CSV table of C-alpha atoms in Angstrom, one decimal:
chain,number,residue,atom,x,y,z
A,1,MET,CA,-13.1,2.3,24.7
A,2,PHE,CA,-11.3,2.5,21.3
A,3,VAL,CA,-8.1,1.2,22.9
A,4,LEU,CA,-9.9,-1.8,24.4
A,5,LEU,CA,-11.5,-2.7,21.1
A,6,VAL,CA,-8.3,-2.4,19.1
A,7,LEU,CA,-6.4,-4.5,21.6
A,8,LEU,CA,-9.0,-7.2,21.6
A,9,SER,CA,-9.1,-7.5,17.8
A,10,LEU,CA,-5.4,-7.5,17.3
A,11,THR,CA,-4.6,-9.9,20.2
A,12,ALA,CA,-6.6,-12.5,18.3
A,13,LEU,CA,-4.2,-12.1,15.4
A,14,ALA,CA,-1.1,-12.4,17.6
A,15,GLN,CA,-0.4,-8.7,17.3
A,16,THR,CA,-0.5,-5.8,19.8
A,17,ALA,CA,-1.4,-2.1,19.4
A,18,THR,CA,-0.7,1.2,21.1
A,19,LEU,CA,-3.1,4.0,20.7
A,20,ASN,CA,-2.4,7.6,21.7
A,21,ALA,CA,-5.4,9.2,20.0
A,22,PRO,CA,-5.2,10.1,17.2
A,23,TRP,CA,-2.2,7.8,16.6
A,24,LEU,CA,-2.4,4.0,16.3
A,25,LEU,CA,0.7,1.8,16.1
A,26,VAL,CA,0.3,-2.0,15.5
A,27,TYR,CA,3.1,-4.5,16.1
A,28,ASP,CA,3.7,-7.9,14.6
A,29,PRO,CA,4.2,-11.0,16.9
A,30,GLU,CA,8.0,-10.3,17.1
A,31,GLY,CA,7.2,-6.8,18.5
A,32,ARG,CA,8.2,-4.9,15.4
A,33,PRO,CA,6.0,-2.1,13.9
A,34,ARG,CA,3.6,-3.4,11.3
A,35,TRP,CA,1.6,-0.2,10.5
A,36,GLU,CA,1.1,3.2,12.0
A,37,ILE,CA,-1.8,5.6,11.5
A,38,ARG,CA,-1.7,9.3,12.4
A,39,MET,CA,-4.6,11.7,11.8
A,40,GLU,CA,-5.8,15.1,12.8
A,41,ASN,CA,-9.3,14.0,13.8
A,42,LEU,CA,-10.9,10.7,14.9
A,43,VAL,CA,-14.6,10.3,15.6
A,44,ARG,CA,-16.8,7.3,16.5
A,45,THR,CA,-19.6,6.5,14.1
A,46,LYS,CA,-22.4,3.8,14.1
A,47,ASP,CA,-20.3,1.7,11.6
A,48,GLY,CA,-16.9,2.2,13.3
A,49,TRP,CA,-14.4,5.1,13.1
A,50,GLU,CA,-13.7,8.0,10.8
A,51,GLY,CA,-10.5,10.0,10.6
A,52,GLU,CA,-9.3,13.1,8.7
A,53,ASN,CA,-6.0,14.2,7.2
A,54,VAL,CA,-4.5,10.7,7.6
A,55,HIS,CA,-0.8,9.6,7.3
A,56,ILE,CA,-0.1,5.9,7.3
A,57,THR,CA,3.3,4.1,7.4
A,58,LEU,CA,3.4,0.4,6.6
A,59,PHE,CA,6.4,-1.7,7.8
A,60,PHE,CA,8.0,-5.0,6.7
A,61,GLU,CA,10.2,-6.7,9.3
A,62,GLY,CA,10.2,-3.4,11.3
A,63,LYS,CA,11.4,-1.2,8.4
A,64,PRO,CA,9.1,1.3,6.8
A,65,THR,CA,8.2,0.3,3.2
A,66,ILE,CA,5.1,2.3,2.1
A,67,LYS,CA,3.8,5.7,3.2
A,68,VAL,CA,0.3,6.9,2.3
A,69,GLN,CA,-1.5,10.3,2.8
A,70,ALA,CA,-5.2,10.6,2.4
A,71,PRO,CA,-8.0,13.1,3.3
A,72,ARG,CA,-10.2,10.4,5.0
A,73,LEU,CA,-10.1,7.1,6.8
A,74,SER,CA,-12.9,4.7,7.7
A,75,ALA,CA,-12.3,1.7,10.0
A,76,ASP,CA,-14.5,-1.1,11.3
A,77,PRO,CA,-15.4,-1.1,15.0
A,78,LEU,CA,-12.5,-3.4,15.9
A,79,GLY,CA,-9.9,-1.6,13.8
A,80,ARG,CA,-9.0,-4.7,11.8
A,81,ARG,CA,-9.9,-3.3,8.4
A,82,TRP,CA,-9.6,0.3,7.1
A,83,SER,CA,-10.2,2.2,4.0
A,84,LEU,CA,-8.8,5.5,2.6
A,85,SER,CA,-10.7,7.9,0.3
A,86,GLY,CA,-10.1,11.2,-1.4
A,87,THR,CA,-7.0,11.8,-3.5
A,88,LEU,CA,-4.4,9.5,-2.1
A,89,SER,CA,-0.6,10.0,-2.5
A,90,GLY,CA,2.4,8.2,-1.2
A,91,GLU,CA,5.7,6.5,-1.8
A,92,GLY,CA,7.2,3.1,-1.5
A,93,GLN,CA,9.7,0.7,-3.1
A,94,GLY,CA,11.3,3.6,-5.1
A,95,PHE,CA,8.0,4.8,-6.5
A,96,THR,CA,5.8,7.8,-5.9
A,97,PHE,CA,2.1,7.0,-6.4
A,98,THR,CA,-1.5,8.2,-6.4
A,99,ALA,CA,-4.8,6.4,-6.1
A,100,ARG,CA,-8.5,7.1,-5.9
A,101,GLU,CA,-9.0,4.9,-2.8
A,102,ALA,CA,-7.4,2.2,-0.8
A,103,HIS,CA,-8.3,-0.7,1.5
A,104,TRP,CA,-6.2,-2.6,4.0
A,105,THR,CA,-6.9,-6.3,4.7
A,106,ASP,CA,-3.4,-7.7,5.3
A,107,VAL,CA,-2.4,-6.3,1.9
A,108,LEU,CA,-2.8,-2.7,0.6
A,109,VAL,CA,-5.4,-2.6,-2.2
A,110,LEU,CA,-5.2,0.5,-4.3
A,111,LEU,CA,-7.9,1.5,-6.8
A,112,GLY,CA,-7.2,3.9,-9.7
A,113,PHE,CA,-3.5,3.4,-9.1
A,114,SER,CA,-0.7,5.3,-10.8
A,115,ALA,CA,3.0,5.2,-10.0
A,116,GLU,CA,6.3,6.6,-11.2
A,117,GLY,CA,9.8,5.5,-10.4
A,118,GLU,CA,13.2,5.3,-12.0
A,119,ASN,CA,12.8,4.0,-15.6
A,120,MET,CA,9.1,3.1,-15.2
A,121,GLU,CA,5.6,4.6,-15.1
A,122,MET,CA,2.6,2.4,-14.4
A,123,SER,CA,-1.1,2.6,-14.0
A,124,ALA,CA,-3.7,0.0,-13.1
A,125,ASP,CA,-7.4,-0.3,-12.3
A,126,GLU,CA,-6.3,-2.1,-9.2
A,127,ALA,CA,-3.1,-2.9,-7.4
A,128,HIS,CA,-2.3,-5.1,-4.5
A,129,TRP,CA,0.8,-4.2,-2.6
A,130,GLU,CA,2.3,-6.6,-0.1
A,131,LEU,CA,4.5,-5.4,2.7
A,132,SER,CA,7.3,-7.6,1.4
A,133,GLY,CA,7.4,-5.4,-1.7
A,134,ILE,CA,5.5,-7.6,-4.2
A,135,LEU,CA,3.1,-5.4,-6.3
A,136,GLU,CA,0.3,-7.1,-8.3
A,137,LEU,CA,-1.2,-5.1,-11.1
A,138,PHE,CA,-4.7,-5.7,-12.7
A,139,SER,CA,-5.7,-4.1,-16.0
A,140,ALA,CA,-2.4,-2.3,-16.2
A,141,GLU,CA,-0.3,-0.1,-18.5
A,142,VAL,CA,3.4,0.3,-18.1
A,143,LYS,CA,5.8,2.6,-19.8
A,144,SER,CA,9.5,1.7,-19.7
A,145,LEU,CA,12.5,1.2,-21.9
A,146,GLY,CA,10.8,2.7,-24.9
A,147,TRP,CA,7.7,0.5,-24.6
A,148,ILE,CA,4.1,1.0,-23.8
A,149,LEU,CA,2.8,-2.3,-22.4
A,150,ARG,CA,-0.7,-3.3,-21.6
A,151,PHE,CA,-1.8,-6.5,-19.8
A,152,PRO,CA,-4.6,-7.9,-17.7
A,153,TYR,CA,-2.3,-9.0,-14.9
A,154,GLY,CA,1.3,-8.6,-13.9
A,155,LYS,CA,3.6,-8.8,-10.9
A,156,TYR,CA,6.5,-6.5,-10.0
A,157,ALA,CA,9.2,-7.1,-7.4
A,158,ASP,CA,12.9,-6.2,-7.0
A,159,GLY,CA,13.2,-4.5,-10.4
A,160,LEU,CA,11.5,-7.3,-12.4
A,161,LEU,CA,8.0,-7.1,-14.0
A,162,VAL,CA,6.4,-10.3,-15.1
A,163,ALA,CA,3.1,-10.2,-17.1
A,164,GLN,CA,1.0,-12.5,-19.4
A,165,GLY,CA,-1.1,-11.6,-22.4
A,166,VAL,CA,0.8,-8.4,-23.2
A,167,GLU,CA,0.1,-5.9,-26.0
A,168,GLY,CA,3.0,-3.6,-26.6
A,169,GLU,CA,4.1,-0.6,-28.7
A,170,GLY,CA,7.6,0.7,-29.1
A,171,HIS,CA,10.7,0.8,-31.2
A,172,ASP,CA,8.5,1.1,-34.3
A,173,LEU,CA,6.7,-2.1,-33.5
A,174,LYS,CA,3.3,-3.2,-32.3
A,175,ILE,CA,3.4,-6.6,-30.8
A,176,ARG,CA,1.4,-9.2,-28.8
A,177,ALA,CA,3.3,-11.5,-26.5
A,178,GLU,CA,2.2,-14.5,-24.3
A,179,HIS,CA,4.8,-13.6,-21.6
A,180,LEU,CA,6.9,-10.6,-20.6
A,181,GLU,CA,9.9,-10.2,-18.3
A,182,LEU,CA,11.0,-6.6,-17.9
A,183,TYR,CA,14.4,-6.2,-16.1
A,184,LEU,CA,14.7,-2.6,-15.2
A,185,ALA,CA,18.2,-2.7,-13.7
A,186,GLU,CA,19.6,-4.4,-16.8
A,187,GLY,CA,17.5,-2.2,-19.2
A,188,ARG,CA,16.1,-5.2,-21.1
A,189,ALA,CA,12.8,-6.8,-22.0
A,190,LYS,CA,12.2,-10.4,-22.8
A,191,PHE,CA,9.1,-11.4,-24.7
A,192,LEU,CA,8.0,-15.0,-25.3
A,193,GLY,CA,5.3,-16.1,-27.8
A,194,VAL,CA,5.6,-12.9,-29.8
A,195,GLN,CA,3.4,-11.9,-32.7
A,196,VAL,CA,4.3,-8.7,-34.6
A,197,VAL,CA,1.1,-6.9,-35.4
A,198,ARG,CA,2.7,-4.0,-37.2
A,199,GLY,CA,6.2,-2.9,-38.2
A,200,SER,CA,7.6,0.6,-38.9
């Protein structure tokens, strides 16, 4: 019955799925893997499905990009949306990360997000991670290149962090900036509309 429900829901989205309980593999319209869920236990509930000891791999153009482990999974009856709870951990785009919970609705939404990668640490109340690699950060703090940077919204992709309304501390300065561009590979930060709040 679960196989039938999943196939019906995903066919409407021009996708297909294969289920070998407790594994679920969803394909994009080109027949490439889109996401895969593996778990130890799967049970039917009045609201949908519940799984335990979950391992998820998300793909972009058939290549794995994000991997997540979580104690519990909840899915709607048709398998279109799922949530992860417990202490989550994972890796993707050169980062290892943890989160308090996560939701999938065509983008991975992570709450209580914290990540660490080469030359950067970040945390955010909420993060939206697209399979293409774009990471949006809400109410975030980033530590990199000798700076501690706080901002309400920022976007990270391909080694570039862009943010607005930034407050920063570092290099014996405390600043406010209207705009930030942080180039990790080049090891430089560009601030626009800067106001120095305090010097050394």
